[in-house]
């Protein structure tokens, strides 16, 4: 029985249905991010912020999670100078929004084998318009200024009141960069969803590439999610046995992939550099804070972590198990005619690209210093947290691991050749 290909829907009723599908995806994605961010901030104690600032802080975290930019600011009248920086992506919130948005975007297409380029672009355009509108609304909410008390008996308090120089700190989402980076974030999420999903239709011109791209992309998503699940299990055990469950669940709900995915690169042999000083720090694990805290920039790799806790070598063991498992999964979903060297090249390229994305999204830079009359920092108001990878060395290490794992995965999957020339997963 032959099936006629479905033509793109252009009628008014179908157009309204497509707008409805886009609205459902946008609402579902933002609700997932808002709930995750609110729960994480509540666990961190942010519900007690002064001036009822909790909703604004939640909005700011969601803006950051969607790829936006939030600027910090501080002032103390005309006699103060401030320096502030914030570069961090709460990846737990990002992951929740990405998974829900991608699933809702793909749901209307799940019974399609092929979709025209014009139709897919139209669906994305509707999604982007509504997404950017919602993101612009959050950007308008994500702004707040706090007054910092200097103490009732402090001479600085009297001077500050006389000169109208009481220190204030605040944040505000930057509209232009937020909308630009938010659009790029949405493009990445929808493109990856179309590439990874076995049921997602592709334009006819791209169908020929799915045999090479989809198994590798699926394997990388599986690898990243496996690290998140493993990190979640570790976090739950820590919360149950080490105390401070609120702080632990705050980390889980706000930044679990910020720890789990760099752990993948560390297990592969990559090196990061960072610094922690002042009252700010990395809440979990403590071994990471111990390595990075100091006057100079510190080197972070498995060896330096193992100096604080010998269990850090388990990162290498986990990588040695999960990376070849991902390569095996890729080979098992690939066409039977694929050569071992092709598996190796595809796995190498996929893992190198994955490490690149992890390094770019896992960077942290947070600094705030407020000096009054140019004389030093005001006690606890100064601090810095930074974490940056040695980028291209990490990408090269990922490429090497991928080449070896891809070859091993191909050899291990060879006995699993299924009926026909092409694997079922690549059809």
Tab-separated table of C-alpha atoms in Angstrom:
chain	number	residue	atom	x	y	z
A	1	UNK	CA	0.000	0.000	0.000
A	2	UNK	CA	1.562	3.273	-1.103
A	3	UNK	CA	1.464	6.430	0.935
A	4	UNK	CA	1.338	9.824	-0.705
A	5	UNK	CA	3.685	12.361	0.864
A	6	UNK	CA	1.913	15.031	2.815
A	7	UNK	CA	2.185	18.518	1.424
A	8	UNK	CA	2.904	21.503	3.654
A	9	UNK	CA	-0.158	22.867	5.336
A	10	UNK	CA	-1.068	26.346	4.174
A	11	UNK	CA	-4.735	26.810	5.018
A	12	UNK	CA	-5.984	29.297	7.574
A	13	UNK	CA	-7.097	26.603	10.031
A	14	UNK	CA	-3.779	24.820	9.693
A	15	UNK	CA	-1.954	28.111	10.174
A	16	UNK	CA	-3.818	28.724	13.426
A	17	UNK	CA	-3.020	25.194	14.508
A	18	UNK	CA	0.669	25.793	13.852
A	19	UNK	CA	0.558	28.980	15.943
A	20	UNK	CA	-1.141	26.988	18.695
A	21	UNK	CA	1.589	24.330	18.530
A	22	UNK	CA	4.254	27.044	18.783
A	23	UNK	CA	2.481	28.660	21.736
A	24	UNK	CA	2.272	25.322	23.552
A	25	UNK	CA	6.016	24.770	23.040
A	26	UNK	CA	6.899	28.248	24.303
A	27	UNK	CA	4.643	28.089	27.351
A	28	UNK	CA	5.806	24.578	28.246
A	29	UNK	CA	9.466	25.509	27.887
A	30	UNK	CA	9.272	28.660	29.981
A	31	UNK	CA	7.127	27.013	32.652
A	32	UNK	CA	9.713	24.241	32.977
A	33	UNK	CA	12.517	26.781	33.366
A	34	UNK	CA	10.590	29.004	35.770
A	35	UNK	CA	9.600	26.098	38.016
A	36	UNK	CA	13.139	24.672	38.034
A	37	UNK	CA	14.717	28.069	38.719
A	38	UNK	CA	12.204	28.947	41.447
A	39	UNK	CA	12.670	25.600	43.194
A	40	UNK	CA	16.458	25.892	43.056
A	41	UNK	CA	16.491	29.470	44.335
A	42	UNK	CA	14.028	28.610	47.079
A	43	UNK	CA	16.287	25.747	48.177
A	44	UNK	CA	19.192	28.217	48.180
A	45	UNK	CA	17.281	30.576	50.484
A	46	UNK	CA	16.588	33.280	47.919
A	47	UNK	CA	12.958	33.493	49.022
A	48	UNK	CA	14.190	35.653	51.930
A	49	UNK	CA	15.692	38.344	49.702
A	50	UNK	CA	14.728	41.891	50.720
A	51	UNK	CA	12.130	44.032	48.974
A	52	UNK	CA	10.295	41.013	47.571
A	53	UNK	CA	13.017	40.451	44.985
A	54	UNK	CA	12.438	36.713	44.547
A	55	UNK	CA	10.389	36.993	41.292
A	56	UNK	CA	12.985	39.292	39.721
A	57	UNK	CA	15.818	36.926	40.640
A	58	UNK	CA	13.893	33.960	39.196
A	59	UNK	CA	13.365	35.916	35.973
A	60	UNK	CA	17.075	36.762	35.822
A	61	UNK	CA	18.070	33.109	36.253
A	62	UNK	CA	15.708	32.059	33.449
A	63	UNK	CA	17.117	34.802	31.215
A	64	UNK	CA	20.622	33.455	31.841
A	65	UNK	CA	19.434	29.884	31.229
A	66	UNK	CA	17.936	30.878	27.870
A	67	UNK	CA	21.261	32.294	26.741
A	68	UNK	CA	20.596	35.884	27.798
A	69	UNK	CA	22.856	38.404	29.448
A	70	UNK	CA	22.434	39.897	32.915
A	71	UNK	CA	24.603	42.836	33.935
A	72	UNK	CA	25.589	43.562	37.527
A	73	UNK	CA	25.959	47.092	38.791
A	74	UNK	CA	26.949	48.856	41.970
A	75	UNK	CA	27.272	52.451	43.067
A	76	UNK	CA	27.623	54.596	46.129
A	77	UNK	CA	26.745	58.033	44.928
A	78	UNK	CA	29.384	60.186	43.277
A	79	UNK	CA	32.258	58.940	45.485
A	80	UNK	CA	32.100	55.248	44.661
A	81	UNK	CA	33.438	53.001	41.978
A	82	UNK	CA	32.296	49.478	41.248
A	83	UNK	CA	33.435	46.562	39.175
A	84	UNK	CA	31.065	43.742	38.412
A	85	UNK	CA	30.915	40.791	36.050
A	86	UNK	CA	28.599	37.813	35.695
A	87	UNK	CA	29.087	35.073	33.130
A	88	UNK	CA	27.381	31.847	34.086
A	89	UNK	CA	24.681	29.667	32.603
A	90	UNK	CA	22.472	27.727	35.058
A	91	UNK	CA	22.509	24.579	32.983
A	92	UNK	CA	19.943	22.634	35.027
A	93	UNK	CA	17.388	25.301	34.120
A	94	UNK	CA	18.635	25.361	30.518
A	95	UNK	CA	18.393	21.579	30.227
A	96	UNK	CA	14.834	21.503	31.593
A	97	UNK	CA	13.716	24.167	29.132
A	98	UNK	CA	15.528	22.573	26.205
A	99	UNK	CA	14.078	19.094	26.775
A	100	UNK	CA	10.509	20.329	27.193
A	101	UNK	CA	10.654	22.821	24.316
A	102	UNK	CA	12.205	20.276	21.964
A	103	UNK	CA	9.615	17.618	22.840
A	104	UNK	CA	6.733	20.067	22.310
A	105	UNK	CA	8.223	21.323	19.033
A	106	UNK	CA	8.611	17.791	17.662
A	107	UNK	CA	5.272	16.409	18.857
A	108	UNK	CA	3.157	17.629	15.888
A	109	UNK	CA	5.754	16.125	13.501
A	110	UNK	CA	6.108	12.717	15.094
A	111	UNK	CA	4.130	10.819	12.419
A	112	UNK	CA	5.929	12.412	9.484
A	113	UNK	CA	8.733	10.803	7.503
A	114	UNK	CA	9.671	13.891	5.500
A	115	UNK	CA	8.889	17.574	5.957
A	116	UNK	CA	9.543	20.372	3.524
A	117	UNK	CA	12.142	23.020	4.259
A	118	UNK	CA	9.525	25.775	3.996
A	119	UNK	CA	7.263	24.053	6.503
A	120	UNK	CA	10.039	23.534	9.056
A	121	UNK	CA	11.219	27.115	8.674
A	122	UNK	CA	7.643	28.330	9.101
A	123	UNK	CA	7.215	26.328	12.276
A	124	UNK	CA	10.480	27.626	13.642
A	125	UNK	CA	9.618	31.222	12.708
A	126	UNK	CA	6.349	31.023	14.669
A	127	UNK	CA	8.164	29.460	17.606
A	128	UNK	CA	10.886	32.135	17.489
A	129	UNK	CA	8.425	35.039	17.407
A	130	UNK	CA	6.569	33.803	20.489
A	131	UNK	CA	9.763	32.737	22.242
A	132	UNK	CA	11.410	36.130	21.811
A	133	UNK	CA	8.233	37.884	22.940
A	134	UNK	CA	8.165	35.840	26.149
A	135	UNK	CA	11.899	36.357	26.656
A	136	UNK	CA	11.488	40.120	26.211
A	137	UNK	CA	8.807	40.090	28.908
A	138	UNK	CA	11.121	38.267	31.304
A	139	UNK	CA	13.906	40.704	30.459
A	140	UNK	CA	11.680	43.591	31.559
A	141	UNK	CA	11.066	41.856	34.909
A	142	UNK	CA	14.667	40.775	35.545
A	143	UNK	CA	16.016	43.923	37.198
A	144	UNK	CA	16.460	44.939	40.817
A	145	UNK	CA	18.626	47.189	42.999
A	146	UNK	CA	19.512	46.459	46.621
A	147	UNK	CA	20.751	48.879	49.258
A	148	UNK	CA	23.636	47.438	51.301
A	149	UNK	CA	23.624	48.345	55.008
A	150	UNK	CA	27.000	49.346	56.448
A	151	UNK	CA	25.951	48.915	60.087
A	152	UNK	CA	24.285	51.288	62.463
A	153	UNK	CA	27.476	52.081	64.425
A	154	UNK	CA	29.787	52.296	61.433
A	155	UNK	CA	31.364	55.685	60.610
A	156	UNK	CA	31.024	54.718	56.961
A	157	UNK	CA	27.248	54.601	57.453
A	158	UNK	CA	27.175	58.229	58.662
A	159	UNK	CA	29.464	59.346	55.844
A	160	UNK	CA	27.363	57.453	53.311
A	161	UNK	CA	24.131	59.079	54.452
A	162	UNK	CA	25.706	62.579	54.488
A	163	UNK	CA	27.135	62.194	50.970
A	164	UNK	CA	24.229	60.122	49.601
A	165	UNK	CA	26.808	57.414	49.042
A	166	UNK	CA	25.141	54.387	50.601
A	167	UNK	CA	26.294	51.419	48.503
A	168	UNK	CA	23.796	49.769	46.219
A	169	UNK	CA	24.129	46.700	44.073
A	170	UNK	CA	21.755	45.384	41.480
A	171	UNK	CA	21.241	43.530	38.250
A	172	UNK	CA	19.352	44.018	35.041
A	173	UNK	CA	18.888	41.900	31.950
A	174	UNK	CA	20.295	43.437	28.763
A	175	UNK	CA	17.524	43.393	26.160
A	176	UNK	CA	19.543	43.410	22.930
A	177	UNK	CA	22.102	40.709	23.784
A	178	UNK	CA	19.428	38.630	25.516
A	179	UNK	CA	17.192	38.503	22.444
A	180	UNK	CA	20.139	37.790	20.136
A	181	UNK	CA	21.648	35.030	22.249
A	182	UNK	CA	18.191	33.726	23.115
A	183	UNK	CA	17.463	33.295	19.414
A	184	UNK	CA	20.760	31.449	18.923
A	185	UNK	CA	19.900	29.231	21.919
A	186	UNK	CA	16.531	28.388	20.378
A	187	UNK	CA	18.112	27.653	16.994
A	188	UNK	CA	20.519	25.244	18.674
A	189	UNK	CA	17.789	23.482	20.638
A	190	UNK	CA	15.444	22.958	17.679
A	191	UNK	CA	18.242	21.978	15.300
A	192	UNK	CA	19.597	19.431	17.765
A	193	UNK	CA	16.087	18.086	18.357
A	194	UNK	CA	15.593	17.513	14.638
A	195	UNK	CA	19.000	15.874	14.328
A	196	UNK	CA	18.757	13.581	17.353
A	197	UNK	CA	15.161	12.355	17.208
A	198	UNK	CA	14.569	9.173	15.247
A	199	UNK	CA	10.987	10.231	14.489
A	200	UNK	CA	11.657	13.820	13.485
A	201	UNK	CA	11.183	14.456	9.757
A	202	UNK	CA	13.902	16.136	7.734
A	203	UNK	CA	13.758	17.975	4.412
A	204	UNK	CA	14.354	15.634	1.456
A	205	UNK	CA	17.746	17.194	0.726
A	206	UNK	CA	18.985	16.360	4.216
A	207	UNK	CA	17.686	12.793	4.472
A	208	UNK	CA	20.926	11.449	3.018
A	209	UNK	CA	22.949	12.967	5.861
A	210	UNK	CA	20.977	11.395	8.684
A	211	UNK	CA	22.882	8.101	8.491
A	212	UNK	CA	26.128	9.882	9.353
A	213	UNK	CA	24.839	12.536	11.735
A	214	UNK	CA	21.916	11.157	13.722
A	215	UNK	CA	23.614	8.158	15.394
A	216	UNK	CA	26.555	10.298	16.519
A	217	UNK	CA	24.322	13.127	17.761
A	218	UNK	CA	22.101	10.684	19.625
A	219	UNK	CA	25.146	9.098	21.263
A	220	UNK	CA	26.430	12.478	22.457
A	221	UNK	CA	23.070	13.460	23.938
A	222	UNK	CA	22.919	10.067	25.649
A	223	UNK	CA	26.434	10.618	27.042
A	224	UNK	CA	25.617	14.062	28.450
A	225	UNK	CA	22.346	12.871	29.985
A	226	UNK	CA	24.107	9.845	31.488
A	227	UNK	CA	26.506	12.195	33.269
A	228	UNK	CA	23.574	14.265	34.537
A	229	UNK	CA	21.793	11.176	35.877
A	230	UNK	CA	24.990	9.963	37.525
A	231	UNK	CA	25.535	13.403	39.047
A	232	UNK	CA	21.936	13.420	40.287
A	233	UNK	CA	22.480	10.108	42.062
A	234	UNK	CA	25.655	11.415	43.683
A	235	UNK	CA	23.871	14.615	44.711
A	236	UNK	CA	21.015	12.723	46.350
A	237	UNK	CA	23.474	10.568	48.297
A	238	UNK	CA	25.365	13.678	49.418
A	239	UNK	CA	22.136	15.383	50.494
A	240	UNK	CA	21.120	12.327	52.517
A	241	UNK	CA	24.484	11.676	54.179
A	242	UNK	CA	26.520	14.873	54.344
A	243	UNK	CA	23.953	17.392	55.594
A	244	UNK	CA	22.985	20.749	54.074
A	245	UNK	CA	20.270	19.197	51.848
A	246	UNK	CA	18.910	22.605	50.868
A	247	UNK	CA	22.226	23.745	49.458
A	248	UNK	CA	22.739	20.431	47.692
A	249	UNK	CA	19.321	20.504	46.040
A	250	UNK	CA	19.918	24.124	45.058
A	251	UNK	CA	22.999	23.006	43.160
A	252	UNK	CA	21.088	20.117	41.592
A	253	UNK	CA	18.211	22.323	40.438
A	254	UNK	CA	20.342	25.211	39.238
A	255	UNK	CA	23.705	23.912	38.119
A	256	UNK	CA	24.026	20.117	38.097
A	257	UNK	CA	25.283	19.985	34.467
A	258	UNK	CA	27.710	22.810	35.361
A	259	UNK	CA	29.455	20.186	37.502
A	260	UNK	CA	28.640	16.959	35.661
A	261	UNK	CA	29.665	18.008	32.150
A	262	UNK	CA	33.048	19.537	33.078
A	263	UNK	CA	33.593	16.297	35.019
A	264	UNK	CA	33.379	14.522	31.659
A	265	UNK	CA	36.174	16.700	30.259
A	266	UNK	CA	38.267	16.225	33.406
A	267	UNK	CA	37.867	12.460	33.114
A	268	UNK	CA	39.103	12.662	29.544
A	269	UNK	CA	42.215	14.508	30.724
A	270	UNK	CA	41.326	18.142	30.090
A	271	UNK	CA	42.504	21.003	32.297
A	272	UNK	CA	40.575	23.989	33.580
A	273	UNK	CA	41.859	27.097	35.321
A	274	UNK	CA	40.029	29.032	37.994
A	275	UNK	CA	40.054	31.109	41.119
A	276	UNK	CA	37.844	31.512	44.182
A	277	UNK	CA	38.339	34.306	46.679
A	278	UNK	CA	36.227	36.291	49.072
A	279	UNK	CA	32.894	35.165	50.518
A	280	UNK	CA	31.737	33.768	47.197
A	281	UNK	CA	32.527	30.171	46.409
A	282	UNK	CA	31.506	27.017	44.687
A	283	UNK	CA	29.002	25.290	46.978
A	284	UNK	CA	29.659	21.746	45.851
A	285	UNK	CA	31.787	19.712	45.924
A	286	UNK	CA	34.081	21.121	48.590
A	287	UNK	CA	37.122	19.573	46.945
A	288	UNK	CA	36.604	21.852	43.957
A	289	UNK	CA	36.481	24.931	46.168
A	290	UNK	CA	39.628	23.769	47.966
A	291	UNK	CA	41.589	23.437	44.721
A	292	UNK	CA	40.532	26.808	43.331
A	293	UNK	CA	40.691	28.957	46.464
A	294	UNK	CA	43.877	30.989	46.667
A	295	UNK	CA	45.547	34.218	45.684
A	296	UNK	CA	46.657	33.031	42.256
A	297	UNK	CA	44.824	31.280	39.467
A	298	UNK	CA	44.786	27.538	40.097
A	299	UNK	CA	44.993	24.571	37.760
A	300	UNK	CA	42.079	22.145	37.895
A	301	UNK	CA	42.479	18.612	36.584
A	302	UNK	CA	42.169	15.088	37.924
A	303	UNK	CA	45.645	15.189	39.465
A	304	UNK	CA	45.041	18.398	41.448
A	305	UNK	CA	41.622	17.136	42.552
A	306	UNK	CA	43.184	13.834	43.642
A	307	UNK	CA	45.589	15.752	45.880
A	308	UNK	CA	42.529	16.799	47.890
A	309	UNK	CA	40.514	13.595	47.481
A	310	UNK	CA	41.804	10.402	45.898
A	311	UNK	CA	38.316	9.483	44.715
A	312	UNK	CA	38.787	12.007	41.894
A	313	UNK	CA	40.460	9.270	39.864
A	314	UNK	CA	37.000	7.718	39.477
A	315	UNK	CA	36.345	10.458	36.906
A	316	UNK	CA	38.782	8.691	34.589
A	317	UNK	CA	37.102	5.332	35.207
A	318	UNK	CA	33.639	6.746	34.485
A	319	UNK	CA	34.838	8.355	31.254
A	320	UNK	CA	36.565	5.104	30.226
A	321	UNK	CA	33.221	3.298	30.608
A	322	UNK	CA	30.665	5.798	29.318
A	323	UNK	CA	32.534	7.157	26.289
A	324	UNK	CA	33.061	3.704	24.701
A	325	UNK	CA	29.451	2.869	25.624
A	326	UNK	CA	28.321	5.949	23.681
A	327	UNK	CA	30.496	4.850	20.749
A	328	UNK	CA	28.921	1.393	20.882
A	329	UNK	CA	25.466	2.950	20.859
A	330	UNK	CA	26.410	5.062	17.849
A	331	UNK	CA	27.712	2.047	15.967
A	332	UNK	CA	24.651	-0.049	16.843
A	333	UNK	CA	22.353	2.646	15.380
A	334	UNK	CA	24.447	3.182	12.250
A	335	UNK	CA	24.030	1.457	8.875
A	336	UNK	CA	25.641	-1.973	8.708
A	337	UNK	CA	27.769	-0.921	5.747
A	338	UNK	CA	29.583	1.763	7.769
A	339	UNK	CA	33.317	1.071	7.959
A	340	UNK	CA	35.169	1.065	11.310
A	341	UNK	CA	37.289	4.034	10.267
A	342	UNK	CA	34.097	5.962	9.498
A	343	UNK	CA	32.783	5.201	12.977
A	344	UNK	CA	36.068	6.430	14.424
A	345	UNK	CA	35.998	9.701	12.471
A	346	UNK	CA	32.344	10.397	13.287
A	347	UNK	CA	32.799	9.633	16.970
A	348	UNK	CA	35.936	11.744	17.103
A	349	UNK	CA	34.246	14.726	15.495
A	350	UNK	CA	31.119	14.338	17.647
A	351	UNK	CA	33.023	14.094	20.937
A	352	UNK	CA	35.314	17.003	20.032
A	353	UNK	CA	32.262	19.151	19.252
A	354	UNK	CA	30.585	18.051	22.486
A	355	UNK	CA	33.664	18.981	24.535
A	356	UNK	CA	33.748	22.357	22.774
A	357	UNK	CA	30.118	23.055	23.698
A	358	UNK	CA	30.688	21.942	27.308
A	359	UNK	CA	33.718	24.205	27.619
A	360	UNK	CA	31.870	27.207	26.180
A	361	UNK	CA	28.744	26.781	28.298
A	362	UNK	CA	30.500	25.660	31.488
A	363	UNK	CA	32.647	28.768	31.958
A	364	UNK	CA	32.037	30.818	35.090
A	365	UNK	CA	33.062	34.403	35.772
A	366	UNK	CA	31.603	36.332	38.705
A	367	UNK	CA	33.292	39.318	40.271
A	368	UNK	CA	32.106	42.209	42.395
A	369	UNK	CA	34.123	44.878	44.119
A	370	UNK	CA	32.866	48.150	45.532
A	371	UNK	CA	35.389	50.720	46.718
A	372	UNK	CA	34.458	53.830	48.620
A	373	UNK	CA	36.680	56.861	47.985
A	374	UNK	CA	39.014	54.525	46.098
A	375	UNK	CA	40.261	52.790	49.256
A	376	UNK	CA	40.013	49.017	48.889
A	377	UNK	CA	36.970	46.771	49.026
A	378	UNK	CA	34.259	47.079	51.631
A	379	UNK	CA	34.830	43.862	53.548
A	380	UNK	CA	32.573	41.081	52.322
A	381	UNK	CA	31.449	43.010	49.246
A	382	UNK	CA	34.506	41.926	47.259
A	383	UNK	CA	34.919	38.510	45.744
A	384	UNK	CA	35.623	36.534	42.610
A	385	UNK	CA	34.758	33.146	41.167
A	386	UNK	CA	36.140	32.093	37.806
A	387	UNK	CA	36.469	28.812	35.941
A	388	UNK	CA	37.707	28.565	32.360
A	389	UNK	CA	38.967	25.623	30.303
A	390	UNK	CA	42.117	25.283	28.287
A	391	UNK	CA	39.811	25.146	25.331
A	392	UNK	CA	41.649	23.798	22.328
A	393	UNK	CA	43.684	21.310	24.335
A	394	UNK	CA	40.391	19.923	25.683
A	395	UNK	CA	38.917	19.717	22.183
A	396	UNK	CA	41.998	17.864	20.933
A	397	UNK	CA	41.775	15.401	23.807
A	398	UNK	CA	38.106	14.834	23.008
A	399	UNK	CA	38.977	14.171	19.371
A	400	UNK	CA	41.606	11.585	20.344
A	401	UNK	CA	39.286	9.813	22.774
A	402	UNK	CA	36.521	9.815	20.170
A	403	UNK	CA	38.701	8.264	17.484
A	404	UNK	CA	39.772	5.401	19.744
A	405	UNK	CA	36.324	4.876	21.274
A	406	UNK	CA	34.656	4.996	17.852
A	407	UNK	CA	36.905	2.230	16.572
A	408	UNK	CA	36.337	0.089	19.656
A	409	UNK	CA	32.589	0.696	19.531
A	410	UNK	CA	32.448	-0.361	15.887
A	411	UNK	CA	34.285	-3.614	16.606
A	412	UNK	CA	32.067	-4.348	19.614
A	413	UNK	CA	28.870	-3.689	17.639
A	414	UNK	CA	29.889	-5.784	14.631
A	415	UNK	CA	28.186	-8.996	15.894
A	416	UNK	CA	24.909	-7.110	16.221
A	417	UNK	CA	24.325	-6.678	12.498
A	418	UNK	CA	20.613	-6.819	11.960
A	419	UNK	CA	18.508	-7.890	9.052
A	420	UNK	CA	19.162	-6.057	5.821
A	421	UNK	CA	21.947	-3.730	4.880
A	422	UNK	CA	20.770	-0.820	7.034
A	423	UNK	CA	20.132	-0.880	10.747
A	424	UNK	CA	16.586	-0.302	11.910
A	425	UNK	CA	17.641	2.777	13.860
A	426	UNK	CA	18.933	4.474	10.694
A	427	UNK	CA	15.808	4.029	8.627
